Short mmCIF file of C-alpha atoms in Angstrom, two decimals:
data_model
loop_
_atom_site.label_atom_id
_atom_site.label_comp_id
_atom_site.label_asym_id
_atom_site.label_seq_id
_atom_site.Cartn_x
_atom_site.Cartn_y
_atom_site.Cartn_z
CA MET A 1 -15.43 39.78 21.94
CA ASP A 2 -17.47 39.31 25.11
CA LEU A 3 -14.88 39.65 27.86
CA LEU A 4 -17.40 38.73 30.56
CA VAL A 5 -18.19 35.37 28.93
CA LEU A 6 -14.51 34.74 28.29
CA GLY A 7 -13.65 35.56 31.88
CA ILE A 8 -16.32 33.22 33.25
CA VAL A 9 -15.21 30.34 30.99
CA VAL A 10 -11.55 30.75 31.90
CA LEU A 11 -12.34 31.14 35.62
CA ILE A 12 -14.39 27.93 35.68
CA TYR A 13 -11.61 26.09 33.84
CA PHE A 14 -8.88 27.19 36.22
CA LEU A 15 -11.04 26.49 39.26
CA LEU A 16 -11.46 22.90 38.02
CA VAL A 17 -7.73 22.56 37.31
CA GLY A 18 -6.91 24.10 40.68
CA TYR A 19 -9.22 21.73 42.54
CA VAL A 20 -7.83 18.66 40.78
CA GLY A 21 -4.28 19.87 41.46
CA TYR A 22 -5.19 20.38 45.14
CA VAL A 23 -6.53 16.83 45.43
CA ALA A 24 -3.29 15.54 43.92
CA TRP A 25 -1.20 17.61 46.34
CA ARG A 26 -3.14 16.22 49.32
CA ARG A 27 -2.44 12.66 48.13
CA THR A 28 1.29 13.20 47.57
CA GLU A 29 3.38 12.25 50.60
CA THR A 30 6.46 10.27 49.50
CA SER A 31 9.02 10.30 46.68
CA GLU A 32 7.17 7.37 45.09
CA ASP A 33 3.93 9.37 45.16
CA TYR A 34 5.67 12.40 43.64
CA MET A 35 7.38 10.46 40.83
CA VAL A 36 5.15 7.46 39.96
CA ALA A 37 1.83 8.26 41.72
CA GLY A 38 2.28 5.41 44.21
CA ARG A 39 1.91 2.90 41.30
CA ARG A 40 -1.88 2.77 41.82
CA THR A 41 -3.26 4.89 38.97
CA HIS A 42 -6.71 4.18 37.49
CA PRO A 43 -6.57 2.99 33.83
CA TYR A 44 -8.68 5.92 32.58
CA ILE A 45 -6.43 8.44 34.26
CA MET A 46 -3.28 6.67 33.02
CA ALA A 47 -4.52 6.36 29.41
CA MET A 48 -5.85 9.93 29.23
CA SER A 49 -2.68 11.26 30.84
CA TYR A 50 -0.58 9.33 28.32
CA GLY A 51 -2.67 10.62 25.42
CA ALA A 52 -2.88 14.21 26.66
CA THR A 53 0.87 14.25 27.27
CA PHE A 54 1.50 12.85 23.79
CA ILE A 55 -0.91 15.21 22.04
CA SER A 56 -0.08 18.82 22.77
CA THR A 57 -0.40 22.17 21.05
CA ALA A 58 2.47 20.86 18.94
CA ALA A 59 0.10 18.28 17.45
CA ILE A 60 -2.88 20.60 17.10
CA VAL A 61 -1.23 23.90 16.17
CA GLY A 62 2.16 22.73 14.91
CA PHE A 63 1.30 19.54 13.02
CA GLY A 64 -2.14 20.90 12.08
CA GLY A 65 -0.25 23.79 10.50
CA MET A 66 2.11 21.37 8.79
CA ALA A 67 -0.94 19.61 7.33
CA GLY A 68 -1.92 22.98 5.90
CA VAL A 69 1.47 23.01 4.14
CA PHE A 70 2.07 19.32 3.30
CA GLY A 71 -1.53 18.13 2.99
CA MET A 72 -3.19 14.81 3.73
CA GLY A 73 0.03 12.80 3.43
CA ILE A 74 0.61 13.60 7.09
CA LEU A 75 -2.30 11.28 7.93
CA TRP A 76 0.23 8.41 7.83
CA LEU A 77 1.35 9.83 11.17
CA VAL A 78 -2.11 9.07 12.61
CA PHE A 79 -1.63 5.42 11.65
CA LEU A 80 1.79 5.29 13.32
CA ASN A 81 0.54 7.18 16.37
CA ILE A 82 -2.04 4.47 17.02
CA LEU A 83 -0.05 1.40 15.91
CA VAL A 84 3.26 2.36 17.51
CA GLY A 85 2.32 5.00 20.07
CA ILE A 86 -0.57 3.06 21.60
CA PHE A 87 -0.80 -0.61 20.60
CA ILE A 88 2.90 -1.53 20.47
CA ALA A 89 3.77 0.85 23.29
CA PHE A 90 1.11 -0.45 25.69
CA VAL A 91 1.02 -4.16 24.80
CA PHE A 92 4.67 -4.96 24.07
CA PHE A 93 6.61 -2.23 25.89
CA GLY A 94 4.27 -1.06 28.63
CA LYS A 95 3.62 -4.39 30.32
CA ARG A 96 7.30 -5.29 30.54
CA THR A 97 8.23 -1.78 31.66
CA MET A 98 5.58 -1.82 34.38
CA LYS A 99 6.63 -5.21 35.78
CA MET A 100 10.37 -4.61 35.54
CA GLY A 101 9.97 -1.13 37.02
CA HIS A 102 8.23 -2.70 40.02
CA ASN A 103 10.93 -5.37 40.35
CA MET A 104 13.73 -2.79 40.33
CA SER A 105 11.83 -0.10 42.30
CA ALA A 106 12.63 2.40 39.53
CA LEU A 107 10.94 5.80 39.76
CA THR A 108 12.19 7.41 36.51
CA PHE A 109 13.04 6.23 33.01
CA PRO A 110 16.82 6.85 33.35
CA GLU A 111 16.74 5.05 36.71
CA PHE A 112 14.95 2.15 35.00
CA LEU A 113 17.80 1.86 32.48
CA GLY A 114 20.46 2.39 35.13
CA ARG A 115 19.13 -0.39 37.37
CA ARG A 116 18.45 -2.76 34.50
CA PHE A 117 22.10 -2.51 33.39
CA ASN A 118 23.51 -1.86 36.86
CA SER A 119 25.05 1.42 35.68
CA ARG A 120 25.06 4.77 37.46
CA PHE A 121 26.46 6.35 34.30
CA LEU A 122 23.39 5.41 32.26
CA GLN A 123 21.14 7.01 34.84
CA TYR A 124 22.86 10.38 35.12
CA PHE A 125 23.83 10.57 31.43
CA GLY A 126 20.23 9.78 30.44
CA GLY A 127 18.96 12.33 32.96
CA ALA A 128 21.30 14.95 31.52
CA ILE A 129 20.06 14.28 27.95
CA ILE A 130 16.47 14.76 29.11
CA PHE A 131 17.15 17.90 31.12
CA LEU A 132 19.23 19.53 28.38
CA GLY A 133 17.20 18.36 25.36
CA MET A 134 13.59 18.61 26.49
CA PRO A 135 13.50 22.45 26.82
CA LEU A 136 13.32 22.57 23.01
CA TYR A 137 10.15 20.47 23.06
CA ALA A 138 8.67 22.35 26.03
CA SER A 139 9.31 25.72 24.41
CA VAL A 140 7.54 24.83 21.16
CA VAL A 141 4.51 23.61 23.14
CA LEU A 142 4.49 26.96 24.95
CA ILE A 143 4.80 28.78 21.63
CA GLY A 144 1.85 26.86 20.18
CA ALA A 145 -0.46 27.88 23.03
CA ALA A 146 0.81 31.47 23.13
CA ARG A 147 0.33 31.87 19.35
CA PHE A 148 -3.30 30.81 19.63
CA ILE A 149 -3.97 33.18 22.52
CA GLU A 150 -2.20 35.97 20.62
CA THR A 151 -4.14 35.38 17.39
CA THR A 152 -7.55 34.73 18.96
CA LEU A 153 -7.65 37.05 21.96
CA GLY A 154 -5.20 39.74 20.89
CA LEU A 155 -3.10 39.24 24.02
CA ASP A 156 0.59 40.05 23.66
CA PHE A 157 2.64 36.94 22.80
CA SER A 158 5.14 37.57 25.60
CA ILE A 159 2.44 37.88 28.26
CA ALA A 160 0.67 34.74 27.02
CA LEU A 161 3.95 32.81 27.06
CA ILE A 162 4.81 33.73 30.65
CA LEU A 163 1.24 33.26 31.93
CA MET A 164 1.06 29.70 30.58
CA ALA A 165 4.43 28.77 32.06
CA VAL A 166 3.63 30.12 35.53
CA ILE A 167 0.24 28.40 35.80
CA VAL A 168 1.62 24.99 34.83
CA ALA A 169 4.67 25.36 37.07
CA VAL A 170 2.54 25.90 40.17
CA TYR A 171 0.61 22.63 40.13
CA VAL A 172 3.53 20.54 38.86
CA VAL A 173 5.87 21.80 41.59
CA LEU A 174 3.28 21.16 44.30
CA GLY A 175 1.53 17.98 43.15
CA GLY A 176 4.23 16.01 41.33
CA ILE A 177 3.07 13.37 38.89
CA ARG A 178 -0.27 12.98 40.66
CA GLY A 179 -0.95 16.65 39.93
CA VAL A 180 0.20 16.07 36.35
CA MET A 181 -1.91 12.96 35.71
CA TYR A 182 -5.09 14.10 37.45
CA THR A 183 -5.14 17.39 35.55
CA ASP A 184 -4.17 15.53 32.35
CA ALA A 185 -7.33 13.40 32.58
CA LEU A 186 -9.51 16.49 32.96
CA GLN A 187 -7.71 18.37 30.20
CA GLY A 188 -7.71 15.36 27.87
CA THR A 189 -11.50 15.09 28.15
CA ILE A 190 -11.87 18.76 27.20
CA MET A 191 -9.47 18.30 24.27
CA PHE A 192 -11.41 15.29 22.98
CA LEU A 193 -14.76 17.10 22.90
CA GLY A 194 -13.27 20.27 21.42
CA MET A 195 -11.61 18.48 18.50
CA ILE A 196 -14.76 16.52 17.61
CA PHE A 197 -16.71 19.76 17.34
CA LEU A 198 -13.94 21.39 15.26
CA VAL A 199 -13.71 18.68 12.60
CA VAL A 200 -17.50 18.28 12.30
CA SER A 201 -17.93 22.06 11.96
CA THR A 202 -15.20 22.26 9.32
CA TYR A 203 -16.81 19.61 7.12
CA TYR A 204 -20.20 21.31 7.52
CA LEU A 205 -18.68 24.69 6.62
CA LEU A 206 -17.09 23.30 3.43
CA GLY A 207 -20.15 21.43 2.15
CA GLY A 208 -19.59 17.92 3.51
CA VAL A 209 -16.82 15.31 3.44
CA VAL A 210 -16.85 14.52 -0.30
CA ASP A 211 -17.13 18.11 -1.50
CA ALA A 212 -14.45 19.34 0.91
CA HIS A 213 -11.89 16.76 -0.17
CA GLN A 214 -12.68 17.22 -3.87
CA ALA A 215 -12.29 20.98 -3.49
CA LEU A 216 -8.88 20.44 -1.88
CA THR A 217 -7.83 18.26 -4.81
CA ASN A 218 -9.04 20.86 -7.30
CA ILE A 219 -6.78 23.63 -5.95
CA SER A 220 -3.52 21.66 -6.26
CA HIS A 221 -2.42 24.16 -8.93
CA LEU A 222 -2.05 26.73 -6.13
CA ILE A 223 0.93 24.92 -4.63
CA PRO A 224 3.71 27.55 -4.54
CA ALA A 225 6.34 27.20 -7.26
CA LYS A 226 9.09 26.97 -4.66
CA ALA A 227 7.41 23.97 -3.00
CA ARG A 228 6.58 22.35 -6.34
CA ALA A 229 10.25 22.63 -7.36
CA ILE A 230 11.32 20.43 -4.44
CA GLY A 231 8.63 17.76 -4.84
CA ALA A 232 5.21 19.05 -3.69
CA THR A 233 2.33 17.77 -5.86
CA GLY A 234 -0.85 18.77 -4.00
CA TRP A 235 -2.67 18.53 -0.67
CA THR A 236 -4.34 15.20 -1.41
CA SER A 237 -1.31 13.42 -2.88
CA MET A 238 2.13 12.45 -1.61
CA PRO A 239 5.20 14.45 -2.68
CA LEU A 240 7.42 13.08 -5.44
CA TYR A 241 9.29 10.00 -4.20
CA GLY A 242 12.83 10.82 -3.06
CA SER A 243 12.39 14.59 -3.33
CA PRO A 244 13.42 16.95 -0.48
CA TYR A 245 9.71 17.52 0.23
CA TRP A 246 9.14 13.75 0.46
CA TRP A 247 12.13 13.24 2.77
CA THR A 248 11.04 16.05 5.10
CA LEU A 249 7.48 14.72 5.34
CA LEU A 250 8.51 11.08 5.77
CA SER A 251 11.65 11.22 7.90
CA THR A 252 11.15 14.27 10.10
CA ILE A 253 7.39 14.71 10.43
CA ILE A 254 6.08 11.13 10.13
CA LEU A 255 8.88 8.81 11.30
CA GLY A 256 10.45 11.28 13.73
CA VAL A 257 7.30 11.36 15.85
CA GLY A 258 5.65 8.10 14.80
CA VAL A 259 8.61 5.96 15.90
CA GLY A 260 10.27 8.35 18.33
CA VAL A 261 7.25 8.13 20.64
CA LEU A 262 8.52 4.76 21.95
CA ALA A 263 11.52 6.46 23.56
CA GLN A 264 9.78 9.42 25.21
CA PRO A 265 10.66 9.50 28.94
CA GLN A 266 7.53 11.46 29.91
CA LEU A 267 5.37 8.73 28.32
CA ILE A 268 7.35 5.68 29.45
CA VAL A 269 7.07 6.68 33.08
CA ARG A 270 3.26 6.43 32.78
CA PHE A 271 3.61 2.66 32.49
CA MET A 272 5.26 2.57 35.91
CA THR A 273 2.30 4.32 37.59
CA VAL A 274 -0.13 1.40 37.31
CA LYS A 275 -0.40 -1.74 39.41
CA SER A 276 -0.87 -4.53 36.82
CA ASN A 277 -1.39 -5.53 33.19
CA ARG A 278 -5.15 -5.14 33.60
CA GLU A 279 -4.87 -1.35 33.77
CA LEU A 280 -2.72 -1.31 30.63
CA ASN A 281 -5.12 -3.57 28.73
CA ARG A 282 -8.01 -1.29 29.59
CA GLY A 283 -5.98 1.74 28.62
CA VAL A 284 -5.32 0.58 25.03
CA LEU A 285 -8.84 1.29 23.71
CA ILE A 286 -9.15 4.57 25.61
CA GLY A 287 -5.76 5.77 24.40
CA ALA A 288 -6.30 4.67 20.79
CA LEU A 289 -9.66 6.43 20.50
CA PHE A 290 -8.26 9.59 22.04
CA ILE A 291 -5.16 9.67 19.82
CA PHE A 292 -7.20 9.00 16.66
CA VAL A 293 -9.69 11.79 17.28
CA MET A 294 -7.03 14.32 18.28
CA THR A 295 -4.52 13.74 15.48
CA TRP A 296 -6.89 12.93 12.61
CA SER A 297 -9.06 15.96 13.39
CA ALA A 298 -6.11 18.36 13.59
CA TYR A 299 -4.49 17.15 10.38
CA VAL A 300 -7.72 17.09 8.35
CA VAL A 301 -8.72 20.57 9.51
CA GLY A 302 -5.21 21.89 8.79
CA ALA A 303 -5.25 20.56 5.22
CA LEU A 304 -8.84 21.65 4.51
CA SER A 305 -8.17 25.17 5.76
CA ASN A 306 -6.63 25.76 2.32
CA VAL A 307 -10.09 25.38 0.77
CA TYR A 308 -11.63 27.83 3.23
CA PHE A 309 -8.98 30.52 2.77
CA PHE A 310 -9.05 30.12 -1.01
CA ARG A 311 -12.81 30.65 -1.08
CA LYS A 312 -12.76 33.57 1.35
CA MET A 313 -9.46 35.31 0.55
CA GLY A 314 -8.21 33.85 -2.72
CA MET A 315 -5.04 32.46 -1.13
CA ILE A 316 -3.80 29.24 0.48
CA ALA A 317 -3.58 28.74 4.23
CA VAL A 318 0.11 29.50 4.80
CA GLN A 319 -0.22 32.73 2.81
CA ALA A 320 -3.28 33.75 4.81
CA ALA A 321 -1.30 33.08 8.00
CA GLY A 322 1.48 35.42 6.93
CA GLY A 323 3.91 32.65 6.01
CA ASN A 324 3.95 31.16 9.52
CA ALA A 325 2.54 27.60 9.57
CA ASP A 326 2.12 27.81 13.36
CA LYS A 327 -0.60 30.45 12.84
CA ILE A 328 -2.74 28.48 10.33
CA ILE A 329 -4.95 26.70 12.88
CA PRO A 330 -5.37 29.73 15.19
CA PHE A 331 -6.22 32.00 12.23
CA PHE A 332 -8.66 29.45 10.82
CA ILE A 333 -10.45 29.20 14.18
CA LYS A 334 -10.66 32.97 14.46
CA SER A 335 -11.86 33.43 10.86
CA ALA A 336 -14.16 30.45 10.29
CA MET A 337 -15.64 29.48 13.66
CA PRO A 338 -18.20 31.38 15.76
CA GLU A 339 -16.78 33.59 18.47
CA TRP A 340 -18.07 31.41 21.30
CA PHE A 341 -16.17 28.45 19.87
CA SER A 342 -12.93 30.43 20.06
CA TYR A 343 -13.45 30.50 23.82
CA ILE A 344 -14.10 26.76 23.98
CA PHE A 345 -11.23 25.93 21.66
CA MET A 346 -8.94 28.14 23.70
CA LEU A 347 -9.65 25.75 26.58
CA THR A 348 -8.86 22.83 24.26
CA LEU A 349 -5.46 24.32 23.43
CA LEU A 350 -4.82 25.40 27.00
CA SER A 351 -5.56 21.84 28.06
CA ALA A 352 -3.30 20.42 25.34
CA ALA A 353 -0.45 22.73 26.27
CA MET A 354 -0.80 22.37 30.03
CA SER A 355 -1.06 18.57 29.96
CA THR A 356 2.10 18.18 27.89
CA LEU A 357 4.05 20.97 29.60
CA SER A 358 3.29 19.57 33.04
CA ALA A 359 4.68 16.18 32.02
CA GLN A 360 7.73 17.78 30.41
CA PHE A 361 8.53 19.94 33.41
CA HIS A 362 7.98 17.02 35.79
CA VAL A 363 10.30 14.67 33.89
CA GLN A 364 12.96 17.37 33.61
CA GLY A 365 12.74 17.97 37.34
CA THR A 366 13.02 14.27 38.19
CA ALA A 367 15.91 13.98 35.72
CA ILE A 368 17.95 16.60 37.55
CA GLY A 369 16.79 15.65 41.07
CA ARG A 370 16.61 11.87 41.02
CA ASP A 371 18.80 10.90 38.07
CA VAL A 372 21.63 13.42 38.19
CA TYR A 373 21.81 14.83 41.74
CA GLU A 374 21.11 11.63 43.67
CA THR A 375 23.14 9.41 41.37
CA VAL A 376 26.25 11.62 41.27
CA ARG A 377 26.19 12.32 45.01
CA ARG A 378 25.06 8.77 45.86
CA ARG A 379 22.39 10.06 48.21
CA LYS A 380 18.88 8.68 48.23
CA GLY A 381 15.99 10.20 50.12
CA ASP A 382 13.20 12.76 50.11
CA ARG A 383 15.71 15.59 49.53
CA SER A 384 15.50 14.62 45.86
CA VAL A 385 11.93 15.99 45.83
CA LEU A 386 13.27 19.42 46.82
CA ILE A 387 15.95 19.26 44.10
CA THR A 388 13.31 18.04 41.64
CA ARG A 389 11.10 21.04 42.39
CA GLY A 390 14.07 23.34 41.83
CA GLY A 391 14.79 21.57 38.55
CA ILE A 392 11.19 22.11 37.45
CA ILE A 393 11.49 25.86 38.05
CA ILE A 394 14.75 25.99 36.06
CA ALA A 395 13.14 24.01 33.23
CA VAL A 396 10.24 26.48 33.09
CA LEU A 397 12.61 29.45 32.87
CA ILE A 398 14.62 27.84 30.05
CA ALA A 399 11.46 27.03 28.08
CA VAL A 400 10.24 30.65 28.37
CA VAL A 401 13.58 32.04 27.18
CA LEU A 402 13.63 29.67 24.19
CA GLY A 403 10.04 30.66 23.43
CA TYR A 404 11.31 34.17 22.75
CA LEU A 405 14.35 33.08 20.73
CA LEU A 406 13.03 30.35 18.41
CA PRO A 407 11.91 31.32 14.87
CA GLY A 408 8.44 31.02 13.32
CA SER A 409 6.98 27.75 11.97
CA ILE A 410 9.09 25.86 14.54
CA VAL A 411 6.43 24.02 16.57
CA ALA A 412 6.14 20.81 14.52
CA GLN A 413 9.83 20.77 13.57
CA GLY A 414 10.97 21.25 17.17
CA THR A 415 8.72 18.45 18.38
CA ALA A 416 9.94 16.05 15.71
CA LEU A 417 13.59 16.89 16.40
CA PHE A 418 13.28 16.18 20.12
CA PHE A 419 11.47 12.90 19.44
CA GLY A 420 14.32 11.99 17.09
CA ILE A 421 17.02 12.83 19.64
CA CYS A 422 15.28 10.67 22.26
CA ALA A 423 14.92 7.80 19.80
CA ALA A 424 18.59 7.96 18.80
CA SER A 425 19.76 8.07 22.43
CA PHE A 426 17.31 5.74 24.16
CA LEU A 427 15.34 3.51 21.79
CA SER A 428 17.84 0.70 21.11
CA VAL A 429 18.93 0.66 24.77
CA TYR A 430 15.30 0.58 25.96
CA VAL A 431 14.39 -2.24 23.56
CA ALA A 432 17.41 -4.27 24.69
CA ALA A 433 16.63 -3.57 28.34
CA ILE A 434 13.18 -5.17 28.22
CA PHE A 435 13.59 -7.81 25.49
CA TRP A 436 17.24 -8.97 25.39
CA LYS A 437 18.62 -10.56 28.54
CA ARG A 438 22.10 -10.89 26.97
CA ALA A 439 22.49 -7.11 26.65
CA THR A 440 25.34 -5.80 28.83
CA ARG A 441 26.15 -2.62 30.69
CA GLN A 442 28.98 -1.80 28.28
CA GLY A 443 26.69 -2.37 25.30
CA ALA A 444 24.00 -0.10 26.74
CA ILE A 445 26.50 2.67 27.41
CA ALA A 446 27.95 2.34 23.90
CA GLY A 447 24.44 2.43 22.39
CA MET A 448 23.26 5.48 24.32
CA VAL A 449 26.43 7.52 23.89
CA SER A 450 26.85 6.72 20.18
CA GLY A 451 23.20 7.54 19.46
CA ALA A 452 23.44 10.85 21.31
CA ILE A 453 26.71 11.84 19.60
CA VAL A 454 25.57 10.88 16.10
CA SER A 455 22.23 12.70 16.42
CA LEU A 456 23.98 15.81 17.79
CA PHE A 457 26.55 15.70 14.97
CA TRP A 458 23.77 15.34 12.40
CA LEU A 459 21.89 18.32 13.81
CA LEU A 460 25.01 20.50 13.84
CA PHE A 461 26.59 19.57 10.53
CA GLU A 462 24.18 17.75 8.18
CA TYR A 463 20.47 18.32 8.85
CA LYS A 464 19.92 21.51 6.88
CA LYS A 465 17.21 23.14 8.97
CA THR A 466 19.35 23.16 12.10
CA ALA A 467 22.87 23.18 10.61
CA GLU A 468 22.13 26.18 8.41
CA ALA A 469 20.55 28.11 11.28
CA LEU A 470 23.47 27.43 13.65
CA GLY A 471 26.16 28.13 11.04
CA ILE A 472 28.83 25.89 12.59
CA ALA A 473 29.26 23.76 9.46
CA LYS A 474 29.61 26.87 7.32
CA ALA A 475 32.24 28.33 9.63
CA LEU A 476 34.30 25.14 9.65
CA PHE A 477 33.75 23.69 6.18
CA GLY A 478 32.55 26.60 4.06
CA GLY A 479 29.05 25.24 3.33
CA PRO A 480 25.74 25.02 5.21
CA VAL A 481 26.10 21.18 5.43
CA ILE A 482 28.82 18.61 4.77
CA ALA A 483 27.22 16.13 2.35
CA SER A 484 24.85 16.69 -0.58
CA MET A 485 21.32 15.43 -1.23
CA PRO A 486 19.42 13.61 0.13
CA TRP A 487 21.29 13.76 3.45
CA PRO A 488 20.48 17.40 4.36
CA VAL A 489 16.77 16.51 4.59
CA VAL A 490 17.17 13.12 6.31
CA ASP A 491 16.10 13.32 9.94
CA PRO A 492 18.65 12.36 12.65
CA ILE A 493 16.40 9.47 13.74
CA LEU A 494 17.18 7.55 10.51
CA VAL A 495 20.91 7.78 11.22
CA GLY A 496 21.17 7.82 15.00
CA VAL A 497 18.93 4.83 15.78
CA PRO A 498 20.73 2.34 13.46
CA VAL A 499 24.15 3.48 14.72
CA SER A 500 23.02 3.15 18.35
CA ALA A 501 21.58 -0.32 17.70
CA ILE A 502 24.76 -1.54 15.99
CA PHE A 503 26.95 -0.37 18.88
CA MET A 504 24.50 -1.78 21.42
CA VAL A 505 24.50 -5.26 19.88
CA ALA A 506 28.18 -5.43 18.90
CA VAL A 507 29.57 -4.32 22.26
CA SER A 508 27.13 -6.55 24.16
CA LEU A 509 28.28 -9.61 22.20
CA LEU A 510 31.92 -8.74 22.84
CA THR A 511 31.55 -8.30 26.61
CA GLU A 512 30.68 -10.59 29.49
CA PRO A 513 26.92 -11.16 29.95
CA PRO A 514 25.18 -9.98 33.13
CA SER A 515 24.83 -12.39 36.03
CA ASP A 516 21.90 -14.80 36.13
CA GLU A 517 20.94 -13.45 39.55
CA HIS A 518 20.63 -9.88 38.28
CA ILE A 519 18.65 -10.94 35.21
CA GLN A 520 16.30 -13.03 37.35
CA LYS A 521 15.66 -10.06 39.62
CA CYS A 522 14.89 -7.71 36.70
CA PHE A 523 12.77 -10.14 34.65
CA ASN A 524 10.96 -11.90 37.50
CA GLY A 525 7.35 -12.41 36.42
CA VAL A 526 7.85 -10.78 33.01
#
């Protein structure tokens, strides 16, 4: 390893990030600048920030590793990422969110819901869910980056974890969302170029597109007996319908993220940083192209790594990675790619991690500063920026601690679980807020609270991966979960979202509708 070359590459990268963060800091003067970038963001910056925040090391390392385990069936997530995460999100949700956010002068997603339904409770309860739930997501993004640095550069995992957290914390605390979005655009561009080179090189290494995919089909007999017993059939075919393997792939990995993206606070707030629909329209193509290249490349490379490791080592990818799916992509890069590319790809993963972490830390800080502190104390003003910065520091510390405590192969699962929790808590309320004028404050509260409670209950007592690890169900009921198959492998999103929607609609219809004056104010020009 040429430490001089590595040092120069990393130094140039951080100088660029530092300069962009400095520019953002110079342009941040008010609370509105700190939280929604003054609502004047360029469409390229908004779209790249949205995409770079969406696609993190969790997508590249975590879900790329899951593709090494589950195979090409995970490509259905690419379809949902573009259809739901970009087209539906920008065209149907983004435009209404942008306009209504302007009408209500909302600076955060919980504040958006609170003002739409005229409820302080919705704002601080939503802020609390974000601040308490998002550390799981932030920690797995940290883990993904630290694992790559550990595997590729030989740096101790603990040092890599802390170094990443500190660097991101500095420019988020100082620059607010301007610092986040400006650096996101730079980092997203690096990610885009890095992933194109990776997927092209992988196909070249394996003899071309047709030969690579045929080779992957031909080694289906290497699927471990344990995986085959619960429904796995191969890397180029879907698992057996209704099997535990099928439920895990469909409900947790594909639907958990593919649908849960609509209720992600750190993404929704991006819609409130632009001035008009024109910026959102321009952002659709940019965002779609970025998401396609990033996700499709990661998943294809993850699945095809099985062919490479079989040819070179006589084993499948997860075996070559020591049983830890989170190490498949890093180990493949180290083993198959030239050394100089490891340096470049390290920047790709650093960019992916830093862009998502910065958004996560920022939204956690605004949740505690703007949505909880200001709302509970009923004080508005620039002091919330100080509290927000303190909240960001606390969020960073929690993410680092969880990075040490969480088990292996957790990156993709942790991401999907957080997306599911957000969907269960926020999705039905968010949809009603922007599309259903008859929705009431009581209905919104019932929908959010019921979704949060049901998803938490499911994680503690029924979803096997979390319930078994926590052991609460076993202590109380004598078994790892309460109900039998298929429920232990059904993701909380498939239970929490319907329950939340039913409560939202039923309670709204049973309570007095909001005043015409309030509705006119919220929906003016929508």
